[in-house]
XYZ file of N, CA and C in Angstrom:
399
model
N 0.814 -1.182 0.000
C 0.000 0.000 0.000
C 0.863 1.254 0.000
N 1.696 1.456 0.925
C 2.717 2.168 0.588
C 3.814 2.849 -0.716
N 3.841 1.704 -1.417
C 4.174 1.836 -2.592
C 3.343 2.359 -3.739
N 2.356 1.787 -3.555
C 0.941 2.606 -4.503
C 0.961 4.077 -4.183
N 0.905 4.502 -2.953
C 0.918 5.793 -2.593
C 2.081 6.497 -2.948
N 3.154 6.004 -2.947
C 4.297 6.522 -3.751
C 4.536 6.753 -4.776
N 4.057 5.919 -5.763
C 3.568 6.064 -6.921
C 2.905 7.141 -7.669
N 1.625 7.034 -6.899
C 0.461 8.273 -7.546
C 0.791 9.730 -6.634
N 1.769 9.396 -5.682
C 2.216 10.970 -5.302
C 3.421 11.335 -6.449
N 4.306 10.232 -6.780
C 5.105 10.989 -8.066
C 4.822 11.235 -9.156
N 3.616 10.718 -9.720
C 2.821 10.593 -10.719
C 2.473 12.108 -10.912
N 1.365 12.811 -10.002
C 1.154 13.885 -9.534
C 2.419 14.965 -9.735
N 3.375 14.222 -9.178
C 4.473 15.667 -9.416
C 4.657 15.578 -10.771
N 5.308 14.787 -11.285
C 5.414 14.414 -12.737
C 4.670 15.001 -13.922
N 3.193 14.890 -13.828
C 1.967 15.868 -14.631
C 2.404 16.978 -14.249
N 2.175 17.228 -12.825
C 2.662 18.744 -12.688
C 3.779 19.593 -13.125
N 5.056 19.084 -13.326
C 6.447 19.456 -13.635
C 5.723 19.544 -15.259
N 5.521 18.702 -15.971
C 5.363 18.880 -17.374
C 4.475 19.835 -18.042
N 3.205 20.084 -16.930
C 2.059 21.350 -17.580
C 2.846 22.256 -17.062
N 3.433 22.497 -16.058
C 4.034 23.873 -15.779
C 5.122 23.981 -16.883
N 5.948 23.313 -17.743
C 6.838 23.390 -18.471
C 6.409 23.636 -20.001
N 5.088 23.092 -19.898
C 4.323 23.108 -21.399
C 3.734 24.849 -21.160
N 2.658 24.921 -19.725
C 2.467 26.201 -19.996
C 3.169 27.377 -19.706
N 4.133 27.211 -19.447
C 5.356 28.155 -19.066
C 4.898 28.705 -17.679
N 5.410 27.994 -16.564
C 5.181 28.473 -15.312
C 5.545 30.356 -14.706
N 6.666 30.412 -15.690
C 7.444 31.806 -15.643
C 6.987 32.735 -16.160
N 7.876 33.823 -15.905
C 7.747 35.111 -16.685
C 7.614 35.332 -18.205
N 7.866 34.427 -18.245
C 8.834 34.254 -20.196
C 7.978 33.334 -20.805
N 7.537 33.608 -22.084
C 6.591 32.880 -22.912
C 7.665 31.022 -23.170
N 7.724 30.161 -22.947
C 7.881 28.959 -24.017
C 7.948 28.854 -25.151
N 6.621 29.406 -25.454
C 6.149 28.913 -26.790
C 5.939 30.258 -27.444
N 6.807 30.962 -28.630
C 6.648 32.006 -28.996
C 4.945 32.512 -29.787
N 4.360 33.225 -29.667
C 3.549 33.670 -30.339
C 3.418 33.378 -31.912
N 2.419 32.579 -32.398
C 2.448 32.554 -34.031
C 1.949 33.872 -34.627
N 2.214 34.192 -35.604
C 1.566 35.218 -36.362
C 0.694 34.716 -37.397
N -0.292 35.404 -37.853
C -0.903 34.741 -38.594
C -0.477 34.974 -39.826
N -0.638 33.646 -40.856
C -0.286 33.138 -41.708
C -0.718 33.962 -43.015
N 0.559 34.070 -43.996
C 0.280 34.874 -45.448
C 0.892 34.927 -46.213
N 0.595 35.011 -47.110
C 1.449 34.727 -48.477
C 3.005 35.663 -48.375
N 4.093 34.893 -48.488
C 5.037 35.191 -48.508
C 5.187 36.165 -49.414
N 5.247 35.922 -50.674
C 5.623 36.531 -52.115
C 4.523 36.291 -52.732
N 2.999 37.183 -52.909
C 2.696 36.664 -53.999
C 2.850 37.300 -55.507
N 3.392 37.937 -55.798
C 3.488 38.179 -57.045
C 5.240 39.404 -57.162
N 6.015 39.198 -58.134
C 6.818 39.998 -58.056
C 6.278 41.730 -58.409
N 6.633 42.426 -57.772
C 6.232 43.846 -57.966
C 7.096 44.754 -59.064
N 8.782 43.897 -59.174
C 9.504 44.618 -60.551
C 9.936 44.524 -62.008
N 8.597 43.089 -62.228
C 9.120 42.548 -63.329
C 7.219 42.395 -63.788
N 6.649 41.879 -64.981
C 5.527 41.020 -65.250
C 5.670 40.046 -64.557
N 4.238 39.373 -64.411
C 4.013 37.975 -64.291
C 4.710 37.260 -65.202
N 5.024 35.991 -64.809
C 5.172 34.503 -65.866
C 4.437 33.909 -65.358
N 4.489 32.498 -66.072
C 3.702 31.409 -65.685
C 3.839 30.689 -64.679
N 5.370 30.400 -64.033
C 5.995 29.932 -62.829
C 5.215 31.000 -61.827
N 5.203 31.882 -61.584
C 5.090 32.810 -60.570
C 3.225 32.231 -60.450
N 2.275 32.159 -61.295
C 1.254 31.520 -61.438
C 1.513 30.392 -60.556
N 1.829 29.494 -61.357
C 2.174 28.199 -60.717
C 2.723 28.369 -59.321
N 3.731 28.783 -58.792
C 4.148 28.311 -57.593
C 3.136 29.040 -56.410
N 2.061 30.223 -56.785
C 0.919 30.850 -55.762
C 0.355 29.932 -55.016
N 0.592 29.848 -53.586
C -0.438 28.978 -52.671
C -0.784 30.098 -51.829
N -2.051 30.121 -51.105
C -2.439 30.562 -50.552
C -2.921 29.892 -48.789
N -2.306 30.299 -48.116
C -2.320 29.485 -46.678
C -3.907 29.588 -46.291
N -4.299 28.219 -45.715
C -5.790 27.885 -45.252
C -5.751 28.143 -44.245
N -6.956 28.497 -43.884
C -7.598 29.030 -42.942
C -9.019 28.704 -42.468
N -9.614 29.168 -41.233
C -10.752 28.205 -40.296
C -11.718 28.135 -41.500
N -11.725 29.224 -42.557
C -12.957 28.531 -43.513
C -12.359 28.909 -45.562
N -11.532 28.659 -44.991
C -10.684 28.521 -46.656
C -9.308 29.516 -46.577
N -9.769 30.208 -47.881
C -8.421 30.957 -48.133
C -9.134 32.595 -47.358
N -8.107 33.606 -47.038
C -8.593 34.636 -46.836
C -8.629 35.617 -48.300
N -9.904 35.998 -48.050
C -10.240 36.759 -49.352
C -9.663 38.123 -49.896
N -9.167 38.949 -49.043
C -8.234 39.973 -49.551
C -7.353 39.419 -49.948
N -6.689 38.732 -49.820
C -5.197 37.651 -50.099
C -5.189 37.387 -51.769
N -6.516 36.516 -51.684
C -6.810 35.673 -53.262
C -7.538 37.202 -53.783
N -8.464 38.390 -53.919
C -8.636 39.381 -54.477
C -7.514 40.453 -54.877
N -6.466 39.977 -54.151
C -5.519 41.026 -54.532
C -4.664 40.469 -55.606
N -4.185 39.050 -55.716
C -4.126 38.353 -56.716
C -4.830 38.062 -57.760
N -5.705 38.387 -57.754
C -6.782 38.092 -59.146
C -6.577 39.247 -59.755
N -7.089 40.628 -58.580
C -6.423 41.944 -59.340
C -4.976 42.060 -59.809
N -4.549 41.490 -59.603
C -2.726 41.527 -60.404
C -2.824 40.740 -61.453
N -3.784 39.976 -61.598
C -3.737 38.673 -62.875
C -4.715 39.674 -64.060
N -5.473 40.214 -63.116
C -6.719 40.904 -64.569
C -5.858 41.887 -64.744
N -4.751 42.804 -64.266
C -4.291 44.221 -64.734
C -3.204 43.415 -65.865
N -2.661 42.190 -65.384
C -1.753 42.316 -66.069
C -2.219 41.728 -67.679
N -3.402 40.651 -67.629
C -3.735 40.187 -68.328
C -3.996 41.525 -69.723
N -4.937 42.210 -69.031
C -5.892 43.602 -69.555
C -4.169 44.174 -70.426
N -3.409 44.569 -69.475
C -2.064 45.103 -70.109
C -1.298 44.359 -71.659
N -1.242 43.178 -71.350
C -1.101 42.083 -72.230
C -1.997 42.177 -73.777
N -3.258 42.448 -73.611
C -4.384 42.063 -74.342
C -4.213 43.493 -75.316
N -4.230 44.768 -74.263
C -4.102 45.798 -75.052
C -2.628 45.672 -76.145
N -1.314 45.470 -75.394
C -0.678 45.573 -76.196
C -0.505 44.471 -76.964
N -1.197 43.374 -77.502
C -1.215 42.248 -78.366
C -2.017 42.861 -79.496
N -3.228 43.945 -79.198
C -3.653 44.156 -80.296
C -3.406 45.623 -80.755
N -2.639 46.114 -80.203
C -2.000 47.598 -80.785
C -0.450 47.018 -81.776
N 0.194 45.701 -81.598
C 0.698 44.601 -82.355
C -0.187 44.813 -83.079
N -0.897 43.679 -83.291
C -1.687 43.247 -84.346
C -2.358 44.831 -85.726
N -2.838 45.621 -84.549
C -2.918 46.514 -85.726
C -1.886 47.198 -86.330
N -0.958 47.783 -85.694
C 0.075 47.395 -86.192
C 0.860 46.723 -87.286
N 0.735 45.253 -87.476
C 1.110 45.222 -88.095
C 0.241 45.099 -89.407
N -1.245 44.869 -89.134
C -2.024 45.013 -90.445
C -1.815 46.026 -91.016
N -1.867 47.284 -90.713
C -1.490 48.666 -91.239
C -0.203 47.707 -91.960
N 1.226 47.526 -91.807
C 2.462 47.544 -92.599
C 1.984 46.578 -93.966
N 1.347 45.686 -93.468
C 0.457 44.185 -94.417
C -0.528 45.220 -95.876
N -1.576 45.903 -95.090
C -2.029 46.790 -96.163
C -1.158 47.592 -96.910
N -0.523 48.456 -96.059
C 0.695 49.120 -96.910
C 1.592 48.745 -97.668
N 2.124 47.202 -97.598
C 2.771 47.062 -98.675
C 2.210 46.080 -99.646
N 0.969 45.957 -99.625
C -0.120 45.221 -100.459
C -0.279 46.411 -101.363
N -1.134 46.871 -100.927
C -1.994 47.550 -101.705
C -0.754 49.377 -102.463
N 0.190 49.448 -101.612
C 0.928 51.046 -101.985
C 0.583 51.349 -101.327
N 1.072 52.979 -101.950
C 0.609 53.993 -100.498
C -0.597 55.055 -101.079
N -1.482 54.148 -102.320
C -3.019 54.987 -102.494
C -3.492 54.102 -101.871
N -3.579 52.916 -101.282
C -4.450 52.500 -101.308
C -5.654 52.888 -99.950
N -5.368 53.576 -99.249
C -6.197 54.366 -98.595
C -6.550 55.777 -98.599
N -6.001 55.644 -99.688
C -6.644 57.347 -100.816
C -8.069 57.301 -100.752
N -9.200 58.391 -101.044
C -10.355 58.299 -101.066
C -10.546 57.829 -102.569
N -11.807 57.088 -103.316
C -11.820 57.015 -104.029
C -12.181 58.282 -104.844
N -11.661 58.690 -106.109
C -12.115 59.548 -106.840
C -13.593 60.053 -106.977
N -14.368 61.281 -107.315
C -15.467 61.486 -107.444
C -15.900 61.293 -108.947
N -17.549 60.807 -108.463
C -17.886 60.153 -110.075
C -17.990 61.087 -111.268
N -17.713 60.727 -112.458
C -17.548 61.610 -113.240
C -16.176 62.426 -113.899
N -15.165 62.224 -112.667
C -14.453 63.254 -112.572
C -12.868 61.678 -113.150
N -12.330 62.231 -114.258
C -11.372 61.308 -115.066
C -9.800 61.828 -114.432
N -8.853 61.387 -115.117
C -7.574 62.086 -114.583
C -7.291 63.228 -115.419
N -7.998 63.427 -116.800
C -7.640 65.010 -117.577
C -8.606 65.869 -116.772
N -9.554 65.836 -115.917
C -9.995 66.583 -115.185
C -11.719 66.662 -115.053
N -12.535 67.228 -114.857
C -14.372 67.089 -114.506
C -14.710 66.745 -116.047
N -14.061 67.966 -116.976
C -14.961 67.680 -117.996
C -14.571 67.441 -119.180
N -13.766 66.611 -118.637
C -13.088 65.339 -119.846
C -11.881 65.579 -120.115
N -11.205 64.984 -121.595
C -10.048 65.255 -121.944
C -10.329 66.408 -122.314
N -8.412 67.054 -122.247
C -8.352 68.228 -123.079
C -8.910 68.608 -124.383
N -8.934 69.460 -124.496
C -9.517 70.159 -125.536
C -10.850 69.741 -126.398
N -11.978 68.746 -125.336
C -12.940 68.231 -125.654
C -14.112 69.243 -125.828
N -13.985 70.125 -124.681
C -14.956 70.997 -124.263
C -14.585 72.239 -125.170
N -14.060 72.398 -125.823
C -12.954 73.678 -126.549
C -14.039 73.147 -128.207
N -14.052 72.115 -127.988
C -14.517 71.796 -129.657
C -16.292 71.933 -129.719
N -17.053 72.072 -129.002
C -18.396 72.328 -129.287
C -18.678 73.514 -129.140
């Protein structure tokens, strides 16, 4: 009986020594404070996007998903840059149709067309047509 009692009295100290060590009996924290969790890097700020920088985006979970300023501020960096992209793909493109027409067609070919009636000796016909009646 003695021994039992020896037992569950060191037992007792034992729990005790370990919650006081887990919850920091002292002045001084144990266990440092976490901060809450966030995207390290998400997007570089001195270059465009690539596709890697896409690819490697995680977004740290949380009690009910992702936090939404986090993933909105990323979407807004994906639509500006996209929008940026799109404009200058088709200021390209026209671009280069303009050089495509221009060396198709010369450089009348966005001349107005002539008015009807009116020939290259001038409104009212060849020379010296109008001189003869």
């Amino acid at each position: 009986m003695v021994m039992f009692v020896f037992l569950v009295i060191a037992l007792v100290v034992v729990v005790a020594a370990v919650t006081l060590a887990v919850v920091g009996g002292g002045s001084r924290a144990v266990l440092p404070e976490a901060g809450p969790e966030t995207v390290a890097d998400a997007f570089p700020e001195d270059r465009p996007l690539a596709r890697a920088d896409v690819d490697a985006l995680r977004f740290p979970v949380v009690l009910r998903g992702y936090r939404m300023t986090e993933v909105d501020d990323a979407l807004s960096r994906l639509g500006a840059e996209l929008a940026e992209r799109d404009a200058r793909i088709a200021e390209l493109e026209s671009a280069r149709a303009g050089d495509q027409a221009h060396a198709v067609g010369g450089p009348g070919l966005l001349a107005p067309p002539p008015e009807p009636g009116a020939t290259e000796e001038g409104p009212a016909g060849p020379q010296g047509e109008g001189e003869q009646r």
